[in-house]
Every structure is written in structure tokens, then in C-alpha cells.
């Protein structure tokens, strides 16, 4: 079996591309060291290989089952949860006075990448619990934190995000779950939530649901929505488990992939009302929940990158071993067959996979470094810039890896031919697991609307201008490097057209929003491709800087990075041209299509 991920690439991204060692100069990380970072990553790799990866296929083949009373799962998922919690990963990023290790976000994300590549299903519980605990850290009262936070950090409780309802998915402002205030300051929650990942399981004694609900009689839309902590089991003041809350598992849903994570329908308040506790401010639930959603969006992008990367490792390994046919120039039928990896078309597909998966990984880790800077950079202006840029890029960080991750996993099947299609090989499962990523945490269509309708116009276009300034700076630097100057020349044409199209479409937003936003998904794709090309140009800079003094296997590693950058900029970036033509025409064919014409 090949490695789950390319470890050399993770080291390159963390230390050479993102210079994570520079974080050690920040006061928060004064007690950390490169050795601590490396040990964390090594623990992640080992645990992912030894505890998560071995039951990945078994978890896929044995979906959790609900017998009407409890959920049954394969025991390996619980063992994996326990090992993850025992190693301290659930709270590694918390402050020391909260019981955490003050691990930088970006280092923790790299450690998480191992688990995400090893087993999407089993790692799903950890990912949700960490996000839910962060919400509690940000918005919980001291009393709530005292009862719920420590057990979420040490693995006794897990967490969920409970937003979606049977009738409301993308349009969260229309949710119907109700909250009624009680004299003791708590609330009673009534309603049904659907698709809630990890909403019930047999891993932990308690589950802490982060629930969006509207106060009875409150205003309609987002202003009426508040955020509540609703435990499966109530917790007494001394921290012991109390009575069962009125939260019932109505059923498990059966999925195409990601089968190790339960997908649940939850009923709140079928009997007396589920006890819930307000987090943060009344009426601010949706905006507060965006903290968890935005973190999860980087996480979903990273899942997509990791699942794509694993598919790439498997396809590469297979292509290096399977002899098939001969090169067109070899007419000698008695000569040994060529390996798949020697065929140009296979190399084309492997290169595309490499460009998508490694580019996506770099993009998500870059987003994590912006998150890090937003919170811990010593300069206030740098913190503001990081927050602004991350806000703009979040729809891309979620959607680009998800969309092209699907393409990369499709290519893994194609490279392996018939073997790729059968369940005896892992790419078939990876393809199914990957398919969720363009759907959850906001569909691709919703992120297109968010990018064009909100993000590029917010603060009079300040985020867009900052992004463009950063890209221009990279282009100027690479133009001054004769080895990279040619790559920089791929950018001016698509960038100036992106500027034009962005002005044109945003100018139309107020007068005719339906038409302006009709092709928002195409805009997201163009924008994402340009962001990915910029990331590849920056990766090329880092590889070029290191390659001169490189020896041994490192020389091939950097050469591969530079070749993938060339591939992306020469083969993939120009695909924006016809899409930009379409956007400039503000074409309305889909918009004007009538229901009865289908
Ligand atoms: C396996 C899985 C796990 C999940 N985990 C969770 C979880 O833990 N917690 C949670 O709260 N939710 C979870 N979800 C729900 C997920 O976030 C929603 O499925 C998603 O947001 C889409 O909502 P929907 O399914 O209702 O689709 P819809 O909102 O009905 O969307 C269907 C299609 O219509 C498009 N569309 C919708 N609105 C518009 C619009 N205004 N303009 C243009 N196009 C539009 C969408 O882009 C999509 O293509 C999960 C879903 C799945 C499948």
C-alpha cells in the first residue's frame, strides 16, 4: 500500500511554502518548537496509518445500524475516537489555561490531513466535535463551559452542528425549529433536524448539539434565529450525567459514501421540549454559527484535498507497477511491455490529479495560515488583511477542492481502468466519499452566489482589491526570476478579464440581481481556477528557491512541483477564457428557460 499522503509534500507546504517556523516568534507559541510541531505531525501520521486506515473499507461496508433503541457501529470506530482523544488532538489548539496545547491552527490542520486521508467516516466525528467546542469556547457562558467544554476536549462528549431541517437546507434563514424561553433562563426546543452528522452514535456518553432555532413570536428571517446548546443527556452542576434530554433519533440515513459517519434525523421536543441553553446573543444565532461553518468550510476543502491526494497516491502506485502495451515508437512486439506510468496519456491524468490535489492542499493550508494570522499576527493591519482575504476566499477554499477533488478521484479510476471501477480497490470508495464535498457546508451553487453576490462587493470591493494586489505582487516577483518569468505571462490576460467581468456583473447586481447572479457558479469556477493558478505560481516560487541547493530525492520533488505548476498554468488556466466570454455576455439562456420547456 502506498503512503496515505505524500509526507514530503506536507513538510514542503508547512515549512517552505507557509514558513510555519516563523510562528514560533509569536508570544502564543513561545513554548512551542519545531520539534513539537514535527512530533504532532508524526503522531498524526502513525495513528492515521495504524488506527484509522485499517478499518476504512470495513466502515464503508458496515454502515452504522439503528435498532430502534441504539446505534450499532463497528468497534474500530470507537477505538479510533478514543485514540484520537487520548492523544490530545481534540483540544490541541485550545489555550493552555483551557487545558489545550496552544498548537497553531495550520500545524493542527496538517496533522488532521492524515486522519482525513485515512478514513473520512471515522474522522468525521472528531472534526465536528472540534468545531462545536470552538463555538462553545467563543459564545458559551462560564457556567456552560464548566459543564460541557472539558468533556468535549477529552473525548467523553462529542459535538454536532444541527442546522438543516427536512424542509430547509440552503435557506437557513427559513428554519422552523422553535425555542421557548423558561423561567430558569433555559429554553425548550421543538422541531426536527435532518442530515445531522454524528447526531447519534455509540462512541460517547453524551452528544452536544449546536442547534439553530427561532424564538417563538420573534422576527422572521435570520434576525429571529438564535444558537442553542442542546445536550443529548443533561449534565448536573457537579459534571455528572443527569437525565436523558428530549432529543430522539428518528432514524439513520443511508449514504453513497462517507458511511462511517452517522447521518441522522433528530427530533427535538417530542415529549416535553428539549432543554437548550442560549449561546451568545438572542437573534445572532446564524452569524455566530458562521464561525463553525467557516471553520468547517476550510475543513471540507481539506477533506476534498486529502481524499483526492489519497486517490492520486493509489493511482500512481498502480501505474508504476502495471505493464500494459508499448509506446507508439516501439514496434517490437517481443520487447517488454511499458508500464502504465510511461504512457503520455496516463502521465497527463496523473499530472492533472497532482495539480488538483496538491494545489487544493496548498490552498486549504494557506487559508489556515490566514486564519492563524487573523488571530495571532502581531500587526493589527496584517490581522485585518488576513481576515478580509479569508472571508473572500472561503467559498473558493470550500468549493474548488470539492469540485476538482471529484475530478481527481474520477481520474484515479480512469488511470486504473477496470481495477479502478471494482470494489476490491479503494478508488471506488474514495470517489463515493468525495462526492459529498460539493454538497455539504453549502452547495457549489450557494458558494457561487456568496462569492459574486456578497464577497467581491463587500466593503466596496476591498477584499477583491486586496486579493488582486497579492496576485500582482506574486506576478511582479516571478517576472524578475528568469526561470519563472514565462509562467507569470499566463496571468495578465485572465486577470484583466476577471476585473472587467467582476465590474460588469457587480454593477448589474442592484438593477437586475437575477440576471447578474444567473451564472454565479461559472464565476466561482473561473475565480477558483485563477486562485489555484496563483497558488501554483507561489508553489513554483518556493520550489524554485529550494531546488538549486537540493540533492537526491529532493531534486525530483522540486522538479515535480515545477512541472505541475507549468501544467496548471499552461493547460488549465487558459480554460477560463471561454468562461469569461460567457460571463461577459451576461448570457441568460438558463435563466430564460421555462419549466414547461423541459
Ligand atoms: C452526508 C451529509 C452530511 C451532512 N451533515 C450535516 C450536518 O452535520 N449538519 C447540518 O446542519 N447539515 C448537514 N448536511 C446538510 C447539508 O448541509 C445540506 O444538504 C446542504 O446545505 C444542501 O441543502 P439541501 O440538501 O436541503 O439542498 P437544497 O437546499 O434543497 O439544494 C438543492 C439544490 O438547489 C440549489 N439551490 C438551493 N437554493 C438555491 C438558490 N437560492 N439559488 C440557486 N440554487 C439553489 C443547491 O445549490 C442545490 O444544487 C449534510 C448533508 C449530507 C448529505
PDB file of N, CA and C in Angstrom, residues 27-123:
ATOM      1  N   UNK A  27       4.081  35.442  20.573  1.00  0.00           N
ATOM      2  CA  UNK A  27       4.013  35.117  22.005  1.00  0.00           C
ATOM      3  C   UNK A  27       3.209  33.852  22.304  1.00  0.00           C
ATOM      4  N   UNK A  28       2.094  33.625  21.571  1.00  0.00           N
ATOM      5  CA  UNK A  28       1.257  32.454  21.876  1.00  0.00           C
ATOM      6  C   UNK A  28       2.033  31.138  21.729  1.00  0.00           C
ATOM      7  N   UNK A  29       3.056  31.153  20.862  1.00  0.00           N
ATOM      8  CA  UNK A  29       3.768  29.906  20.579  1.00  0.00           C
ATOM      9  C   UNK A  29       5.176  29.880  21.177  1.00  0.00           C
ATOM     10  N   UNK A  30       5.409  30.764  22.152  1.00  0.00           N
ATOM     11  CA  UNK A  30       6.742  30.868  22.752  1.00  0.00           C
ATOM     12  C   UNK A  30       7.216  29.530  23.326  1.00  0.00           C
ATOM     13  N   UNK A  31       6.277  28.725  23.824  1.00  0.00           N
ATOM     14  CA  UNK A  31       6.695  27.455  24.436  1.00  0.00           C
ATOM     15  C   UNK A  31       6.708  26.294  23.443  1.00  0.00           C
ATOM     16  N   UNK A  32       6.356  26.564  22.179  1.00  0.00           N
ATOM     17  CA  UNK A  32       6.385  25.510  21.153  1.00  0.00           C
ATOM     18  C   UNK A  32       7.760  25.446  20.507  1.00  0.00           C
ATOM     19  N   UNK A  33       7.963  24.494  19.670  1.00  0.00           N
ATOM     20  CA  UNK A  33       9.224  24.393  18.928  1.00  0.00           C
ATOM     21  C   UNK A  33       8.957  23.580  17.665  1.00  0.00           C
ATOM     22  N   UNK A  34       9.892  23.620  16.750  1.00  0.00           N
ATOM     23  CA  UNK A  34       9.788  22.817  15.525  1.00  0.00           C
ATOM     24  C   UNK A  34       9.665  21.335  15.894  1.00  0.00           C
ATOM     25  N   UNK A  35      10.378  20.938  16.954  1.00  0.00           N
ATOM     26  CA  UNK A  35      10.331  19.531  17.375  1.00  0.00           C
ATOM     27  C   UNK A  35       8.906  19.153  17.811  1.00  0.00           C
ATOM     28  N   UNK A  36       8.235  20.101  18.507  1.00  0.00           N
ATOM     29  CA  UNK A  36       6.862  19.824  18.954  1.00  0.00           C
ATOM     30  C   UNK A  36       5.939  19.710  17.736  1.00  0.00           C
ATOM     31  N   UNK A  37       6.122  20.625  16.773  1.00  0.00           N
ATOM     32  CA  UNK A  37       5.296  20.549  15.543  1.00  0.00           C
ATOM     33  C   UNK A  37       5.514  19.184  14.876  1.00  0.00           C
ATOM     34  N   UNK A  38       6.781  18.824  14.701  1.00  0.00           N
ATOM     35  CA  UNK A  38       7.090  17.578  13.987  1.00  0.00           C
ATOM     36  C   UNK A  38       6.542  16.354  14.726  1.00  0.00           C
ATOM     37  N   UNK A  39       6.652  16.398  16.057  1.00  0.00           N
ATOM     38  CA  UNK A  39       6.155  15.253  16.842  1.00  0.00           C
ATOM     39  C   UNK A  39       4.635  15.135  16.698  1.00  0.00           C
ATOM     40  N   UNK A  40       3.943  16.281  16.634  1.00  0.00           N
ATOM     41  CA  UNK A  40       2.482  16.265  16.464  1.00  0.00           C
ATOM     42  C   UNK A  40       2.123  15.640  15.117  1.00  0.00           C
ATOM     43  N   UNK A  41       2.848  16.047  14.088  1.00  0.00           N
ATOM     44  CA  UNK A  41       2.562  15.514  12.748  1.00  0.00           C
ATOM     45  C   UNK A  41       2.870  14.014  12.687  1.00  0.00           C
ATOM     46  N   UNK A  42       3.944  13.633  13.330  1.00  0.00           N
ATOM     47  CA  UNK A  42       4.339  12.220  13.315  1.00  0.00           C
ATOM     48  C   UNK A  42       3.296  11.364  14.050  1.00  0.00           C
ATOM     49  N   UNK A  43       2.791  11.893  15.179  1.00  0.00           N
ATOM     50  CA  UNK A  43       1.745  11.155  15.899  1.00  0.00           C
ATOM     51  C   UNK A  43       0.514  11.020  15.012  1.00  0.00           C
ATOM     52  N   UNK A  44       0.161  12.115  14.331  1.00  0.00           N
ATOM     53  CA  UNK A  44      -0.990  12.080  13.425  1.00  0.00           C
ATOM     54  C   UNK A  44      -0.812  11.029  12.340  1.00  0.00           C
ATOM     55  N   UNK A  45       0.378  11.020  11.732  1.00  0.00           N
ATOM     56  CA  UNK A  45       0.617  10.072  10.635  1.00  0.00           C
ATOM     57  C   UNK A  45       0.510   8.623  11.129  1.00  0.00           C
ATOM     58  N   UNK A  46       1.201   8.375  12.241  1.00  0.00           N
ATOM     59  CA  UNK A  46       1.218   6.991  12.763  1.00  0.00           C
ATOM     60  C   UNK A  46      -0.181   6.513  13.148  1.00  0.00           C
ATOM     61  N   UNK A  47      -0.896   7.387  13.861  1.00  0.00           N
ATOM     62  CA  UNK A  47      -2.227   6.981  14.331  1.00  0.00           C
ATOM     63  C   UNK A  47      -3.181   6.796  13.142  1.00  0.00           C
ATOM     64  N   UNK A  48      -3.038   7.660  12.157  1.00  0.00           N
ATOM     65  CA  UNK A  48      -3.891   7.541  10.966  1.00  0.00           C
ATOM     66  C   UNK A  48      -3.611   6.219  10.264  1.00  0.00           C
ATOM     67  N   UNK A  49      -2.327   5.875  10.154  1.00  0.00           N
ATOM     68  CA  UNK A  49      -1.962   4.630   9.449  1.00  0.00           C
ATOM     69  C   UNK A  49      -2.376   3.391  10.227  1.00  0.00           C
ATOM     70  N   UNK A  50      -2.179   3.459  11.551  1.00  0.00           N
ATOM     71  CA  UNK A  50      -2.351   2.237  12.351  1.00  0.00           C
ATOM     72  C   UNK A  50      -3.764   2.057  12.906  1.00  0.00           C
ATOM     73  N   UNK A  51      -4.465   3.170  13.153  1.00  0.00           N
ATOM     74  CA  UNK A  51      -5.761   3.050  13.840  1.00  0.00           C
ATOM     75  C   UNK A  51      -6.947   3.450  12.950  1.00  0.00           C
ATOM     76  N   UNK A  52      -6.737   4.403  12.037  1.00  0.00           N
ATOM     77  CA  UNK A  52      -7.863   4.869  11.205  1.00  0.00           C
ATOM     78  C   UNK A  52      -7.931   4.157   9.850  1.00  0.00           C
ATOM     79  N   UNK A  53      -6.793   4.049   9.169  1.00  0.00           N
ATOM     80  CA  UNK A  53      -6.825   3.498   7.801  1.00  0.00           C
ATOM     81  C   UNK A  53      -7.269   2.028   7.750  1.00  0.00           C
ATOM     82  N   UNK A  54      -6.836   1.186   8.711  1.00  0.00           N
ATOM     83  CA  UNK A  54      -7.149  -0.245   8.543  1.00  0.00           C
ATOM     84  C   UNK A  54      -8.646  -0.564   8.493  1.00  0.00           C
ATOM     85  N   UNK A  55      -9.503   0.265   9.117  1.00  0.00           N
ATOM     86  CA  UNK A  55     -10.936  -0.090   9.072  1.00  0.00           C
ATOM     87  C   UNK A  55     -11.740   0.819   8.134  1.00  0.00           C
ATOM     88  N   UNK A  56     -11.038   1.532   7.252  1.00  0.00           N
ATOM     89  CA  UNK A  56     -11.744   2.432   6.336  1.00  0.00           C
ATOM     90  C   UNK A  56     -12.738   1.670   5.457  1.00  0.00           C
ATOM     91  N   UNK A  57     -12.287   0.590   4.841  1.00  0.00           N
ATOM     92  CA  UNK A  57     -13.175  -0.182   3.953  1.00  0.00           C
ATOM     93  C   UNK A  57     -14.242  -0.915   4.765  1.00  0.00           C
ATOM     94  N   UNK A  58     -13.872  -1.390   5.947  1.00  0.00           N
ATOM     95  CA  UNK A  58     -14.851  -2.107   6.791  1.00  0.00           C
ATOM     96  C   UNK A  58     -15.976  -1.153   7.223  1.00  0.00           C
ATOM     97  N   UNK A  59     -15.614   0.065   7.568  1.00  0.00           N
ATOM     98  CA  UNK A  59     -16.628   1.059   7.955  1.00  0.00           C
ATOM     99  C   UNK A  59     -17.560   1.379   6.789  1.00  0.00           C
ATOM    100  N   UNK A  60     -16.996   1.370   5.593  1.00  0.00           N
ATOM    101  CA  UNK A  60     -17.795   1.653   4.392  1.00  0.00           C
ATOM    102  C   UNK A  60     -18.786   0.513   4.122  1.00  0.00           C
ATOM    103  N   UNK A  61     -18.307  -0.710   4.350  1.00  0.00           N
ATOM    104  CA  UNK A  61     -19.152  -1.888   4.057  1.00  0.00           C
ATOM    105  C   UNK A  61     -20.164  -2.169   5.169  1.00  0.00           C
ATOM    106  N   UNK A  62     -19.924  -1.621   6.356  1.00  0.00           N
ATOM    107  CA  UNK A  62     -20.803  -1.896   7.505  1.00  0.00           C
ATOM    108  C   UNK A  62     -21.324  -0.590   8.081  1.00  0.00           C
ATOM    109  N   UNK A  63     -22.258   0.005   7.383  1.00  0.00           N
ATOM    110  CA  UNK A  63     -22.831   1.273   7.852  1.00  0.00           C
ATOM    111  C   UNK A  63     -23.406   1.116   9.257  1.00  0.00           C
ATOM    112  N   UNK A  64     -23.342   2.165  10.084  1.00  0.00           N
ATOM    113  CA  UNK A  64     -23.996   2.097  11.389  1.00  0.00           C
ATOM    114  C   UNK A  64     -25.475   1.722  11.230  1.00  0.00           C
ATOM    115  N   UNK A  65     -25.977   0.986  12.217  1.00  0.00           N
ATOM    116  CA  UNK A  65     -27.350   0.481  12.183  1.00  0.00           C
ATOM    117  C   UNK A  65     -28.093   0.965  13.408  1.00  0.00           C
ATOM    118  N   UNK A  66     -29.385   1.290  13.245  1.00  0.00           N
ATOM    119  CA  UNK A  66     -30.215   1.733  14.367  1.00  0.00           C
ATOM    120  C   UNK A  66     -31.273   0.655  14.598  1.00  0.00           C
ATOM    121  N   UNK A  67     -31.328   0.108  15.837  1.00  0.00           N
ATOM    122  CA  UNK A  67     -32.302  -0.960  16.092  1.00  0.00           C
ATOM    123  C   UNK A  67     -33.571  -0.432  16.758  1.00  0.00           C
ATOM    124  N   UNK A  68     -33.739   0.886  16.728  1.00  0.00           N
ATOM    125  CA  UNK A  68     -34.909   1.489  17.369  1.00  0.00           C
ATOM    126  C   UNK A  68     -34.581   1.952  18.776  1.00  0.00           C
ATOM    127  N   UNK A  69     -33.525   1.403  19.349  1.00  0.00           N
ATOM    128  CA  UNK A  69     -33.104   1.806  20.684  1.00  0.00           C
ATOM    129  C   UNK A  69     -31.741   2.464  20.664  1.00  0.00           C
ATOM    130  N   UNK A  70     -30.783   1.781  20.016  1.00  0.00           N
ATOM    131  CA  UNK A  70     -29.446   2.362  19.967  1.00  0.00           C
ATOM    132  C   UNK A  70     -28.780   2.137  18.610  1.00  0.00           C
ATOM    133  N   UNK A  71     -27.682   2.886  18.418  1.00  0.00           N
ATOM    134  CA  UNK A  71     -26.938   2.792  17.161  1.00  0.00           C
ATOM    135  C   UNK A  71     -25.811   1.775  17.334  1.00  0.00           C
ATOM    136  N   UNK A  72     -25.671   0.887  16.366  1.00  0.00           N
ATOM    137  CA  UNK A  72     -24.588  -0.096  16.411  1.00  0.00           C
ATOM    138  C   UNK A  72     -23.543   0.279  15.363  1.00  0.00           C
ATOM    139  N   UNK A  73     -22.293   0.260  15.787  1.00  0.00           N
ATOM    140  CA  UNK A  73     -21.216   0.625  14.868  1.00  0.00           C
ATOM    141  C   UNK A  73     -20.098  -0.400  14.990  1.00  0.00           C
ATOM    142  N   UNK A  74     -19.225  -0.448  13.992  1.00  0.00           N
ATOM    143  CA  UNK A  74     -18.088  -1.374  14.133  1.00  0.00           C
ATOM    144  C   UNK A  74     -17.211  -0.872  15.285  1.00  0.00           C
ATOM    145  N   UNK A  75     -16.626  -1.784  16.076  1.00  0.00           N
ATOM    146  CA  UNK A  75     -15.879  -1.344  17.271  1.00  0.00           C
ATOM    147  C   UNK A  75     -14.637  -0.515  16.931  1.00  0.00           C
ATOM    148  N   UNK A  76     -14.113  -0.691  15.729  1.00  0.00           N
ATOM    149  CA  UNK A  76     -12.887   0.033  15.364  1.00  0.00           C
ATOM    150  C   UNK A  76     -13.097   1.550  15.360  1.00  0.00           C
ATOM    151  N   UNK A  77     -14.334   2.004  15.070  1.00  0.00           N
ATOM    152  CA  UNK A  77     -14.578   3.452  15.039  1.00  0.00           C
ATOM    153  C   UNK A  77     -14.409   4.032  16.439  1.00  0.00           C
ATOM    154  N   UNK A  78     -14.902   3.304  17.430  1.00  0.00           N
ATOM    155  CA  UNK A  78     -14.764   3.753  18.827  1.00  0.00           C
ATOM    156  C   UNK A  78     -13.288   3.737  19.240  1.00  0.00           C
ATOM    157  N   UNK A  79     -12.571   2.711  18.831  1.00  0.00           N
ATOM    158  CA  UNK A  79     -11.143   2.636  19.179  1.00  0.00           C
ATOM    159  C   UNK A  79     -10.398   3.824  18.566  1.00  0.00           C
ATOM    160  N   UNK A  80     -10.782   4.193  17.349  1.00  0.00           N
ATOM    161  CA  UNK A  80     -10.128   5.326  16.681  1.00  0.00           C
ATOM    162  C   UNK A  80     -10.456   6.635  17.410  1.00  0.00           C
ATOM    163  N   UNK A  81     -11.734   6.797  17.769  1.00  0.00           N
ATOM    164  CA  UNK A  81     -12.136   8.005  18.515  1.00  0.00           C
ATOM    165  C   UNK A  81     -11.331   8.115  19.818  1.00  0.00           C
ATOM    166  N   UNK A  82     -11.259   7.004  20.546  1.00  0.00           N
ATOM    167  CA  UNK A  82     -10.566   7.012  21.835  1.00  0.00           C
ATOM    168  C   UNK A  82      -9.081   7.349  21.660  1.00  0.00           C
ATOM    169  N   UNK A  83      -8.470   6.773  20.643  1.00  0.00           N
ATOM    170  CA  UNK A  83      -7.041   7.027  20.432  1.00  0.00           C
ATOM    171  C   UNK A  83      -6.806   8.503  20.086  1.00  0.00           C
ATOM    172  N   UNK A  84      -7.671   9.057  19.257  1.00  0.00           N
ATOM    173  CA  UNK A  84      -7.556  10.462  18.845  1.00  0.00           C
ATOM    174  C   UNK A  84      -7.680  11.369  20.070  1.00  0.00           C
ATOM    175  N   UNK A  85      -8.692  11.063  20.911  1.00  0.00           N
ATOM    176  CA  UNK A  85      -8.926  11.883  22.103  1.00  0.00           C
ATOM    177  C   UNK A  85      -7.772  11.731  23.093  1.00  0.00           C
ATOM    178  N   UNK A  86      -7.348  10.509  23.275  1.00  0.00           N
ATOM    179  CA  UNK A  86      -6.258  10.210  24.215  1.00  0.00           C
ATOM    180  C   UNK A  86      -4.987  10.986  23.849  1.00  0.00           C
ATOM    181  N   UNK A  87      -4.732  11.124  22.549  1.00  0.00           N
ATOM    182  CA  UNK A  87      -3.525  11.829  22.105  1.00  0.00           C
ATOM    183  C   UNK A  87      -3.658  13.344  22.267  1.00  0.00           C
ATOM    184  N   UNK A  88      -4.827  13.814  22.649  1.00  0.00           N
ATOM    185  CA  UNK A  88      -4.999  15.246  22.921  1.00  0.00           C
ATOM    186  C   UNK A  88      -5.335  16.087  21.703  1.00  0.00           C
ATOM    187  N   UNK A  89      -5.678  15.439  20.573  1.00  0.00           N
ATOM    188  CA  UNK A  89      -5.930  16.227  19.357  1.00  0.00           C
ATOM    189  C   UNK A  89      -7.189  17.081  19.461  1.00  0.00           C
ATOM    190  N   UNK A  90      -8.208  16.606  20.204  1.00  0.00           N
ATOM    191  CA  UNK A  90      -9.480  17.354  20.223  1.00  0.00           C
ATOM    192  C   UNK A  90      -9.302  18.765  20.787  1.00  0.00           C
ATOM    193  N   UNK A  91      -8.353  18.925  21.696  1.00  0.00           N
ATOM    194  CA  UNK A  91      -8.175  20.239  22.326  1.00  0.00           C
ATOM    195  C   UNK A  91      -6.786  20.811  22.066  1.00  0.00           C
ATOM    196  N   UNK A  92      -6.059  20.270  21.103  1.00  0.00           N
ATOM    197  CA  UNK A  92      -4.663  20.677  20.898  1.00  0.00           C
ATOM    198  C   UNK A  92      -4.525  22.172  20.621  1.00  0.00           C
ATOM    199  N   UNK A  93      -5.526  22.773  19.985  1.00  0.00           N
ATOM    200  CA  UNK A  93      -5.422  24.193  19.605  1.00  0.00           C
ATOM    201  C   UNK A  93      -5.943  25.118  20.705  1.00  0.00           C
ATOM    202  N   UNK A  94      -6.512  24.562  21.772  1.00  0.00           N
ATOM    203  CA  UNK A  94      -7.038  25.414  22.840  1.00  0.00           C
ATOM    204  C   UNK A  94      -5.886  26.088  23.583  1.00  0.00           C
ATOM    205  N   UNK A  95      -6.245  27.183  24.281  1.00  0.00           N
ATOM    206  CA  UNK A  95      -5.241  27.848  25.106  1.00  0.00           C
ATOM    207  C   UNK A  95      -4.831  26.927  26.252  1.00  0.00           C
ATOM    208  N   UNK A  96      -3.635  27.176  26.776  1.00  0.00           N
ATOM    209  CA  UNK A  96      -3.145  26.334  27.876  1.00  0.00           C
ATOM    210  C   UNK A  96      -4.064  26.430  29.088  1.00  0.00           C
ATOM    211  N   UNK A  97      -4.623  27.638  29.348  1.00  0.00           N
ATOM    212  CA  UNK A  97      -5.466  27.738  30.548  1.00  0.00           C
ATOM    213  C   UNK A  97      -6.843  27.089  30.345  1.00  0.00           C
ATOM    214  N   UNK A  98      -7.141  26.662  29.116  1.00  0.00           N
ATOM    215  CA  UNK A  98      -8.356  25.870  28.877  1.00  0.00           C
ATOM    216  C   UNK A  98      -8.035  24.372  28.900  1.00  0.00           C
ATOM    217  N   UNK A  99      -6.772  24.067  29.077  1.00  0.00           N
ATOM    218  CA  UNK A  99      -6.368  22.660  29.066  1.00  0.00           C
ATOM    219  C   UNK A  99      -5.817  22.218  27.720  1.00  0.00           C
ATOM    220  N   UNK A 100      -5.555  23.163  26.825  1.00  0.00           N
ATOM    221  CA  UNK A 100      -5.050  22.813  25.495  1.00  0.00           C
ATOM    222  C   UNK A 100      -3.536  22.917  25.392  1.00  0.00           C
ATOM    223  N   UNK A 101      -3.032  22.699  24.161  1.00  0.00           N
ATOM    224  CA  UNK A 101      -1.585  22.710  23.925  1.00  0.00           C
ATOM    225  C   UNK A 101      -1.143  23.967  23.155  1.00  0.00           C
ATOM    226  N   UNK A 102      -2.098  24.847  22.848  1.00  0.00           N
ATOM    227  CA  UNK A 102      -1.813  26.065  22.075  1.00  0.00           C
ATOM    228  C   UNK A 102      -1.107  25.755  20.753  1.00  0.00           C
ATOM    229  N   UNK A 103      -1.561  24.707  20.111  1.00  0.00           N
ATOM    230  CA  UNK A 103      -0.978  24.315  18.823  1.00  0.00           C
ATOM    231  C   UNK A 103      -1.488  25.262  17.727  1.00  0.00           C
ATOM    232  N   UNK A 104      -0.614  25.765  16.845  1.00  0.00           N
ATOM    233  CA  UNK A 104      -1.114  26.632  15.775  1.00  0.00           C
ATOM    234  C   UNK A 104      -2.121  25.906  14.881  1.00  0.00           C
ATOM    235  N   UNK A 105      -3.086  26.659  14.435  1.00  0.00           N
ATOM    236  CA  UNK A 105      -4.144  26.131  13.564  1.00  0.00           C
ATOM    237  C   UNK A 105      -3.558  25.374  12.368  1.00  0.00           C
ATOM    238  N   UNK A 106      -2.590  25.994  11.722  1.00  0.00           N
ATOM    239  CA  UNK A 106      -2.097  25.419  10.469  1.00  0.00           C
ATOM    240  C   UNK A 106      -1.349  24.096  10.723  1.00  0.00           C
ATOM    241  N   UNK A 107      -0.679  23.984  11.864  1.00  0.00           N
ATOM    242  CA  UNK A 107       0.022  22.727  12.176  1.00  0.00           C
ATOM    243  C   UNK A 107      -1.014  21.636  12.461  1.00  0.00           C
ATOM    244  N   UNK A 108      -2.036  22.015  13.214  1.00  0.00           N
ATOM    245  CA  UNK A 108      -3.080  21.039  13.532  1.00  0.00           C
ATOM    246  C   UNK A 108      -3.806  20.568  12.268  1.00  0.00           C
ATOM    247  N   UNK A 109      -4.027  21.500  11.333  1.00  0.00           N
ATOM    248  CA  UNK A 109      -4.700  21.108  10.077  1.00  0.00           C
ATOM    249  C   UNK A 109      -3.867  20.076   9.309  1.00  0.00           C
ATOM    250  N   UNK A 110      -2.548  20.233   9.343  1.00  0.00           N
ATOM    251  CA  UNK A 110      -1.707  19.254   8.636  1.00  0.00           C
ATOM    252  C   UNK A 110      -1.813  17.898   9.334  1.00  0.00           C
ATOM    253  N   UNK A 111      -1.807  17.923  10.671  1.00  0.00           N
ATOM    254  CA  UNK A 111      -1.968  16.651  11.404  1.00  0.00           C
ATOM    255  C   UNK A 111      -3.318  16.029  11.063  1.00  0.00           C
ATOM    256  N   UNK A 112      -4.365  16.852  10.999  1.00  0.00           N
ATOM    257  CA  UNK A 112      -5.713  16.355  10.681  1.00  0.00           C
ATOM    258  C   UNK A 112      -5.765  15.737   9.286  1.00  0.00           C
ATOM    259  N   UNK A 113      -4.931  16.274   8.382  1.00  0.00           N
ATOM    260  CA  UNK A 113      -4.948  15.782   6.997  1.00  0.00           C
ATOM    261  C   UNK A 113      -4.706  14.266   6.959  1.00  0.00           C
ATOM    262  N   UNK A 114      -3.841  13.764   7.849  1.00  0.00           N
ATOM    263  CA  UNK A 114      -3.571  12.313   7.859  1.00  0.00           C
ATOM    264  C   UNK A 114      -4.841  11.524   8.146  1.00  0.00           C
ATOM    265  N   UNK A 115      -5.613  12.009   9.148  1.00  0.00           N
ATOM    266  CA  UNK A 115      -6.841  11.281   9.523  1.00  0.00           C
ATOM    267  C   UNK A 115      -7.883  11.383   8.414  1.00  0.00           C
ATOM    268  N   UNK A 116      -7.943  12.564   7.790  1.00  0.00           N
ATOM    269  CA  UNK A 116      -8.944  12.778   6.745  1.00  0.00           C
ATOM    270  C   UNK A 116      -8.645  11.912   5.524  1.00  0.00           C
ATOM    271  N   UNK A 117      -7.351  11.726   5.243  1.00  0.00           N
ATOM    272  CA  UNK A 117      -6.982  10.862   4.116  1.00  0.00           C
ATOM    273  C   UNK A 117      -7.199   9.394   4.469  1.00  0.00           C
ATOM    274  N   UNK A 118      -7.006   9.058   5.747  1.00  0.00           N
ATOM    275  CA  UNK A 118      -7.070   7.651   6.161  1.00  0.00           C
ATOM    276  C   UNK A 118      -8.490   7.127   6.186  1.00  0.00           C
ATOM    277  N   UNK A 119      -9.425   7.968   6.680  1.00  0.00           N
ATOM    278  CA  UNK A 119     -10.760   7.436   6.922  1.00  0.00           C
ATOM    279  C   UNK A 119     -11.731   8.598   7.151  1.00  0.00           C
ATOM    280  N   UNK A 120     -12.413   8.994   6.090  1.00  0.00           N
ATOM    281  CA  UNK A 120     -13.337  10.136   6.208  1.00  0.00           C
ATOM    282  C   UNK A 120     -14.431   9.827   7.229  1.00  0.00           C
ATOM    283  N   UNK A 121     -14.953   8.605   7.182  1.00  0.00           N
ATOM    284  CA  UNK A 121     -16.088   8.242   8.039  1.00  0.00           C
ATOM    285  C   UNK A 121     -15.761   8.333   9.517  1.00  0.00           C
ATOM    286  N   UNK A 122     -14.639   7.736   9.932  1.00  0.00           N
ATOM    287  CA  UNK A 122     -14.316   7.739  11.364  1.00  0.00           C
ATOM    288  C   UNK A 122     -13.807   9.090  11.836  1.00  0.00           C
ATOM    289  N   UNK A 123     -13.126   9.829  10.965  1.00  0.00           N
ATOM    290  CA  UNK A 123     -12.587  11.124  11.413  1.00  0.00           C
ATOM    291  C   UNK A 123     -13.666  12.199  11.451  1.00  0.00           C
TER     292      UNK A 123
END
